[in-house]
């Protein structure tokens, strides 16, 4: 599956990533642009690069509920035994897994590469994905809905203090992507 792209010696991101790829024959989830550029041996400047971002308040609620649901996730046990507020404390103190980091960290441009060509929003995923399909000249398709969690509206999880904590922690991405609670 990965042979057309080639896997390089890959130690700068994590000593475990190459083992992950070999064992599973796929890339780990949530690779940043920098990490993908380091592991792929093709010139990414030749490709149309896109990503999706999400309202950070909604993202952390979804993440918390997903971690509670996914018994194999490293954060499952912690999230089953803590409140949402405790989870946010873990995230903002850097005690949570890498996938809870700031969304801007995922799109930092590697030195030798151009920027990501399109940043869509999960809140507009169908429209934004249509733009991507049109841009790269492929037929638009309906995206499957995966990894869903059943939970209340994200706003109901937040006190004013907790809302402010995420606003401070995610200030750069909130400003860059134009999000509001």
PDB file of C-alpha atoms in Angstrom:
ATOM      1  CA  UNK A   1       0.000   0.000   0.000  1.00  0.00           C
ATOM      2  CA  UNK A   2       2.742   2.494   0.893  1.00  0.00           C
ATOM      3  CA  UNK A   3       5.342   1.404  -1.657  1.00  0.00           C
ATOM      4  CA  UNK A   4       4.541   4.025  -4.313  1.00  0.00           C
ATOM      5  CA  UNK A   5       5.380   6.749  -1.791  1.00  0.00           C
ATOM      6  CA  UNK A   6       8.304   5.109  -0.013  1.00  0.00           C
ATOM      7  CA  UNK A   7       9.133   5.338   3.665  1.00  0.00           C
ATOM      8  CA  UNK A   8      12.346   7.070   4.679  1.00  0.00           C
ATOM      9  CA  UNK A   9      14.400   6.500   7.797  1.00  0.00           C
ATOM     10  CA  UNK A  10      12.285   8.413  10.211  1.00  0.00           C
ATOM     11  CA  UNK A  11      13.625   9.311  13.611  1.00  0.00           C
ATOM     12  CA  UNK A  12      13.054  13.031  14.078  1.00  0.00           C
ATOM     13  CA  UNK A  13       9.319  12.715  14.862  1.00  0.00           C
ATOM     14  CA  UNK A  14       9.189   9.554  16.930  1.00  0.00           C
ATOM     15  CA  UNK A  15      11.274   6.406  17.118  1.00  0.00           C
ATOM     16  CA  UNK A  16       8.049   4.438  16.946  1.00  0.00           C
ATOM     17  CA  UNK A  17       6.569   5.762  13.710  1.00  0.00           C
ATOM     18  CA  UNK A  18       8.493   3.484  11.352  1.00  0.00           C
ATOM     19  CA  UNK A  19       7.507   0.453  13.429  1.00  0.00           C
ATOM     20  CA  UNK A  20       3.893   1.626  13.349  1.00  0.00           C
ATOM     21  CA  UNK A  21       3.940   1.911   9.551  1.00  0.00           C
ATOM     22  CA  UNK A  22       5.584  -1.465   9.033  1.00  0.00           C
ATOM     23  CA  UNK A  23       3.323  -3.273  11.507  1.00  0.00           C
ATOM     24  CA  UNK A  24       0.075  -1.782  10.219  1.00  0.00           C
ATOM     25  CA  UNK A  25       1.010  -0.946   6.617  1.00  0.00           C
ATOM     26  CA  UNK A  26      -0.493   2.508   7.059  1.00  0.00           C
ATOM     27  CA  UNK A  27       0.409   5.873   8.474  1.00  0.00           C
ATOM     28  CA  UNK A  28      -0.494   6.716  12.042  1.00  0.00           C
ATOM     29  CA  UNK A  29      -3.563   8.898  12.495  1.00  0.00           C
ATOM     30  CA  UNK A  30      -3.167  12.645  12.941  1.00  0.00           C
ATOM     31  CA  UNK A  31       0.177  13.111  11.203  1.00  0.00           C
ATOM     32  CA  UNK A  32       1.211  16.730  10.982  1.00  0.00           C
ATOM     33  CA  UNK A  33       2.290  18.269   7.683  1.00  0.00           C
ATOM     34  CA  UNK A  34       5.904  18.283   8.899  1.00  0.00           C
ATOM     35  CA  UNK A  35       5.739  14.615   9.941  1.00  0.00           C
ATOM     36  CA  UNK A  36       4.156  13.553   6.645  1.00  0.00           C
ATOM     37  CA  UNK A  37       6.798  15.478   4.701  1.00  0.00           C
ATOM     38  CA  UNK A  38       9.563  13.721   6.625  1.00  0.00           C
ATOM     39  CA  UNK A  39       8.191  10.218   6.128  1.00  0.00           C
ATOM     40  CA  UNK A  40       7.252  10.498   2.431  1.00  0.00           C
ATOM     41  CA  UNK A  41       9.964  10.409  -0.224  1.00  0.00           C
ATOM     42  CA  UNK A  42       7.939  12.179  -2.922  1.00  0.00           C
ATOM     43  CA  UNK A  43       8.024  15.896  -3.647  1.00  0.00           C
ATOM     44  CA  UNK A  44       4.871  17.118  -1.908  1.00  0.00           C
ATOM     45  CA  UNK A  45       5.064  20.414  -3.800  1.00  0.00           C
ATOM     46  CA  UNK A  46       3.622  18.485  -6.766  1.00  0.00           C
ATOM     47  CA  UNK A  47       0.449  17.665  -4.840  1.00  0.00           C
ATOM     48  CA  UNK A  48      -2.616  19.593  -3.772  1.00  0.00           C
ATOM     49  CA  UNK A  49      -2.512  19.617   0.010  1.00  0.00           C
ATOM     50  CA  UNK A  50      -5.597  20.144   2.156  1.00  0.00           C
ATOM     51  CA  UNK A  51      -6.699  19.701   5.727  1.00  0.00           C
ATOM     52  CA  UNK A  52      -9.706  20.315   7.926  1.00  0.00           C
ATOM     53  CA  UNK A  53      -9.899  22.180  11.214  1.00  0.00           C
ATOM     54  CA  UNK A  54     -12.648  22.214  13.805  1.00  0.00           C
ATOM     55  CA  UNK A  55     -14.111  24.618  16.329  1.00  0.00           C
ATOM     56  CA  UNK A  56     -11.800  23.990  19.316  1.00  0.00           C
ATOM     57  CA  UNK A  57     -14.581  23.961  21.926  1.00  0.00           C
ATOM     58  CA  UNK A  58     -16.503  21.385  19.911  1.00  0.00           C
ATOM     59  CA  UNK A  59     -13.307  19.486  19.103  1.00  0.00           C
ATOM     60  CA  UNK A  60     -12.387  18.913  22.746  1.00  0.00           C
ATOM     61  CA  UNK A  61     -15.890  17.739  23.675  1.00  0.00           C
ATOM     62  CA  UNK A  62     -15.859  15.317  20.765  1.00  0.00           C
ATOM     63  CA  UNK A  63     -12.363  14.164  21.673  1.00  0.00           C
ATOM     64  CA  UNK A  64     -13.292  13.595  25.322  1.00  0.00           C
ATOM     65  CA  UNK A  65     -16.370  11.574  24.395  1.00  0.00           C
ATOM     66  CA  UNK A  66     -14.455   9.627  21.749  1.00  0.00           C
ATOM     67  CA  UNK A  67     -11.699   8.756  24.224  1.00  0.00           C
ATOM     68  CA  UNK A  68     -14.381   7.543  26.654  1.00  0.00           C
ATOM     69  CA  UNK A  69     -15.871   5.339  23.924  1.00  0.00           C
ATOM     70  CA  UNK A  70     -12.659   3.933  22.410  1.00  0.00           C
ATOM     71  CA  UNK A  71     -11.394   1.322  24.861  1.00  0.00           C
ATOM     72  CA  UNK A  72      -8.097   1.019  22.945  1.00  0.00           C
ATOM     73  CA  UNK A  73      -7.192   4.698  23.071  1.00  0.00           C
ATOM     74  CA  UNK A  74      -4.394   5.711  25.444  1.00  0.00           C
ATOM     75  CA  UNK A  75      -6.692   8.307  27.050  1.00  0.00           C
ATOM     76  CA  UNK A  76      -9.659   5.951  27.570  1.00  0.00           C
ATOM     77  CA  UNK A  77      -9.014   5.032  31.182  1.00  0.00           C
ATOM     78  CA  UNK A  78      -8.246   8.603  32.185  1.00  0.00           C
ATOM     79  CA  UNK A  79     -11.365   9.993  30.504  1.00  0.00           C
ATOM     80  CA  UNK A  80     -13.558   7.300  32.046  1.00  0.00           C
ATOM     81  CA  UNK A  81     -12.387   8.353  35.485  1.00  0.00           C
ATOM     82  CA  UNK A  82     -12.312  12.131  35.133  1.00  0.00           C
ATOM     83  CA  UNK A  83     -14.723  14.963  34.452  1.00  0.00           C
ATOM     84  CA  UNK A  84     -14.630  16.998  31.279  1.00  0.00           C
ATOM     85  CA  UNK A  85     -13.096  19.825  33.309  1.00  0.00           C
ATOM     86  CA  UNK A  86     -10.305  17.506  34.481  1.00  0.00           C
ATOM     87  CA  UNK A  87      -9.728  16.445  30.877  1.00  0.00           C
ATOM     88  CA  UNK A  88      -9.371  20.089  29.816  1.00  0.00           C
ATOM     89  CA  UNK A  89      -6.937  20.619  32.688  1.00  0.00           C
ATOM     90  CA  UNK A  90      -4.903  17.677  31.351  1.00  0.00           C
ATOM     91  CA  UNK A  91      -4.969  19.080  27.817  1.00  0.00           C
ATOM     92  CA  UNK A  92      -3.957  22.610  28.785  1.00  0.00           C
ATOM     93  CA  UNK A  93      -1.219  21.318  31.130  1.00  0.00           C
ATOM     94  CA  UNK A  94       0.246  19.088  28.400  1.00  0.00           C
ATOM     95  CA  UNK A  95      -0.661  15.840  30.174  1.00  0.00           C
ATOM     96  CA  UNK A  96      -2.846  14.477  27.373  1.00  0.00           C
ATOM     97  CA  UNK A  97      -1.903  12.596  24.195  1.00  0.00           C
ATOM     98  CA  UNK A  98      -0.406  14.300  21.145  1.00  0.00           C
ATOM     99  CA  UNK A  99      -3.713  14.417  19.265  1.00  0.00           C
ATOM    100  CA  UNK A 100      -5.013  17.032  21.704  1.00  0.00           C
ATOM    101  CA  UNK A 101      -2.456  19.620  20.604  1.00  0.00           C
ATOM    102  CA  UNK A 102      -3.207  22.917  18.903  1.00  0.00           C
ATOM    103  CA  UNK A 103      -4.506  22.524  15.351  1.00  0.00           C
ATOM    104  CA  UNK A 104      -1.967  25.028  14.036  1.00  0.00           C
ATOM    105  CA  UNK A 105       0.787  22.583  15.017  1.00  0.00           C
ATOM    106  CA  UNK A 106      -0.557  20.165  12.420  1.00  0.00           C
ATOM    107  CA  UNK A 107      -0.251  22.616   9.530  1.00  0.00           C
ATOM    108  CA  UNK A 108       3.137  24.210  10.182  1.00  0.00           C
ATOM    109  CA  UNK A 109       4.874  24.281   6.822  1.00  0.00           C
ATOM    110  CA  UNK A 110       8.055  22.247   6.434  1.00  0.00           C
ATOM    111  CA  UNK A 111      10.972  24.444   5.346  1.00  0.00           C
ATOM    112  CA  UNK A 112      11.284  23.030   1.829  1.00  0.00           C
ATOM    113  CA  UNK A 113       7.575  22.919   1.040  1.00  0.00           C
ATOM    114  CA  UNK A 114       4.834  25.302   0.123  1.00  0.00           C
ATOM    115  CA  UNK A 115       1.845  25.945   2.360  1.00  0.00           C
ATOM    116  CA  UNK A 116      -1.224  23.769   2.556  1.00  0.00           C
ATOM    117  CA  UNK A 117      -3.389  24.697  -0.423  1.00  0.00           C
ATOM    118  CA  UNK A 118      -6.776  24.574   1.272  1.00  0.00           C
ATOM    119  CA  UNK A 119      -7.957  24.583   4.870  1.00  0.00           C
ATOM    120  CA  UNK A 120     -11.557  23.518   5.237  1.00  0.00           C
ATOM    121  CA  UNK A 121     -13.728  23.519   8.323  1.00  0.00           C
ATOM    122  CA  UNK A 122     -15.427  20.441   9.733  1.00  0.00           C
ATOM    123  CA  UNK A 123     -18.507  22.615  10.263  1.00  0.00           C
ATOM    124  CA  UNK A 124     -18.669  23.096   6.456  1.00  0.00           C
ATOM    125  CA  UNK A 125     -17.206  19.734   5.461  1.00  0.00           C
ATOM    126  CA  UNK A 126     -19.564  18.932   2.582  1.00  0.00           C
ATOM    127  CA  UNK A 127     -19.188  22.342   0.931  1.00  0.00           C
ATOM    128  CA  UNK A 128     -15.456  22.513   1.524  1.00  0.00           C
ATOM    129  CA  UNK A 129     -14.900  18.962   0.294  1.00  0.00           C
ATOM    130  CA  UNK A 130     -16.829  19.881  -2.885  1.00  0.00           C
ATOM    131  CA  UNK A 131     -14.379  22.730  -3.430  1.00  0.00           C
ATOM    132  CA  UNK A 132     -11.466  20.309  -3.050  1.00  0.00           C
ATOM    133  CA  UNK A 133     -12.992  17.822  -5.501  1.00  0.00           C
ATOM    134  CA  UNK A 134     -13.650  20.554  -8.054  1.00  0.00           C
ATOM    135  CA  UNK A 135     -10.122  21.945  -7.641  1.00  0.00           C
ATOM    136  CA  UNK A 136      -8.372  18.621  -8.197  1.00  0.00           C
ATOM    137  CA  UNK A 137     -10.786  17.538 -10.910  1.00  0.00           C
ATOM    138  CA  UNK A 138     -12.474  14.540  -9.355  1.00  0.00           C
ATOM    139  CA  UNK A 139     -16.121  13.684  -8.949  1.00  0.00           C
ATOM    140  CA  UNK A 140     -17.599  14.881  -5.688  1.00  0.00           C
ATOM    141  CA  UNK A 141     -18.651  12.115  -3.358  1.00  0.00           C
ATOM    142  CA  UNK A 142     -20.472  11.912  -0.084  1.00  0.00           C
ATOM    143  CA  UNK A 143     -17.992  11.466   2.723  1.00  0.00           C
ATOM    144  CA  UNK A 144     -18.742   8.662   5.160  1.00  0.00           C
ATOM    145  CA  UNK A 145     -19.383   9.660   8.756  1.00  0.00           C
ATOM    146  CA  UNK A 146     -16.855   7.842  10.941  1.00  0.00           C
ATOM    147  CA  UNK A 147     -15.769   7.893  14.572  1.00  0.00           C
ATOM    148  CA  UNK A 148     -18.916   9.570  15.786  1.00  0.00           C
ATOM    149  CA  UNK A 149     -19.892  10.060  19.383  1.00  0.00           C
ATOM    150  CA  UNK A 150     -23.331  10.671  20.766  1.00  0.00           C
ATOM    151  CA  UNK A 151     -23.244  13.673  23.075  1.00  0.00           C
ATOM    152  CA  UNK A 152     -25.014  16.900  23.913  1.00  0.00           C
ATOM    153  CA  UNK A 153     -24.205  20.166  22.172  1.00  0.00           C
ATOM    154  CA  UNK A 154     -20.653  21.215  22.983  1.00  0.00           C
ATOM    155  CA  UNK A 155     -21.825  24.460  24.591  1.00  0.00           C
ATOM    156  CA  UNK A 156     -23.472  22.530  27.441  1.00  0.00           C
ATOM    157  CA  UNK A 157     -20.095  21.150  28.584  1.00  0.00           C
ATOM    158  CA  UNK A 158     -18.585  24.535  29.351  1.00  0.00           C
ATOM    159  CA  UNK A 159     -18.770  26.857  32.314  1.00  0.00           C
ATOM    160  CA  UNK A 160     -17.637  30.425  31.669  1.00  0.00           C
ATOM    161  CA  UNK A 161     -14.282  29.621  33.293  1.00  0.00           C
ATOM    162  CA  UNK A 162     -13.756  26.493  31.171  1.00  0.00           C
ATOM    163  CA  UNK A 163     -14.818  28.345  28.028  1.00  0.00           C
ATOM    164  CA  UNK A 164     -12.179  30.969  28.831  1.00  0.00           C
ATOM    165  CA  UNK A 165      -9.534  28.323  29.474  1.00  0.00           C
ATOM    166  CA  UNK A 166      -9.976  26.930  25.943  1.00  0.00           C
ATOM    167  CA  UNK A 167     -10.123  30.469  24.526  1.00  0.00           C
ATOM    168  CA  UNK A 168      -6.710  31.164  26.082  1.00  0.00           C
ATOM    169  CA  UNK A 169      -5.184  27.792  25.220  1.00  0.00           C
ATOM    170  CA  UNK A 170      -6.394  27.888  21.612  1.00  0.00           C
ATOM    171  CA  UNK A 171      -6.130  31.639  21.039  1.00  0.00           C
ATOM    172  CA  UNK A 172      -3.865  31.430  17.956  1.00  0.00           C
ATOM    173  CA  UNK A 173      -6.041  28.861  16.151  1.00  0.00           C
ATOM    174  CA  UNK A 174      -9.241  30.687  17.147  1.00  0.00           C
ATOM    175  CA  UNK A 175      -7.853  33.872  15.612  1.00  0.00           C
ATOM    176  CA  UNK A 176      -6.395  32.262  12.471  1.00  0.00           C
ATOM    177  CA  UNK A 177      -9.488  30.184  11.664  1.00  0.00           C
ATOM    178  CA  UNK A 178     -12.060  32.728  12.875  1.00  0.00           C
ATOM    179  CA  UNK A 179     -13.767  30.606  15.518  1.00  0.00           C
ATOM    180  CA  UNK A 180     -16.014  31.791  18.329  1.00  0.00           C
ATOM    181  CA  UNK A 181     -17.797  29.942  21.084  1.00  0.00           C
TER     182      UNK A 181
END
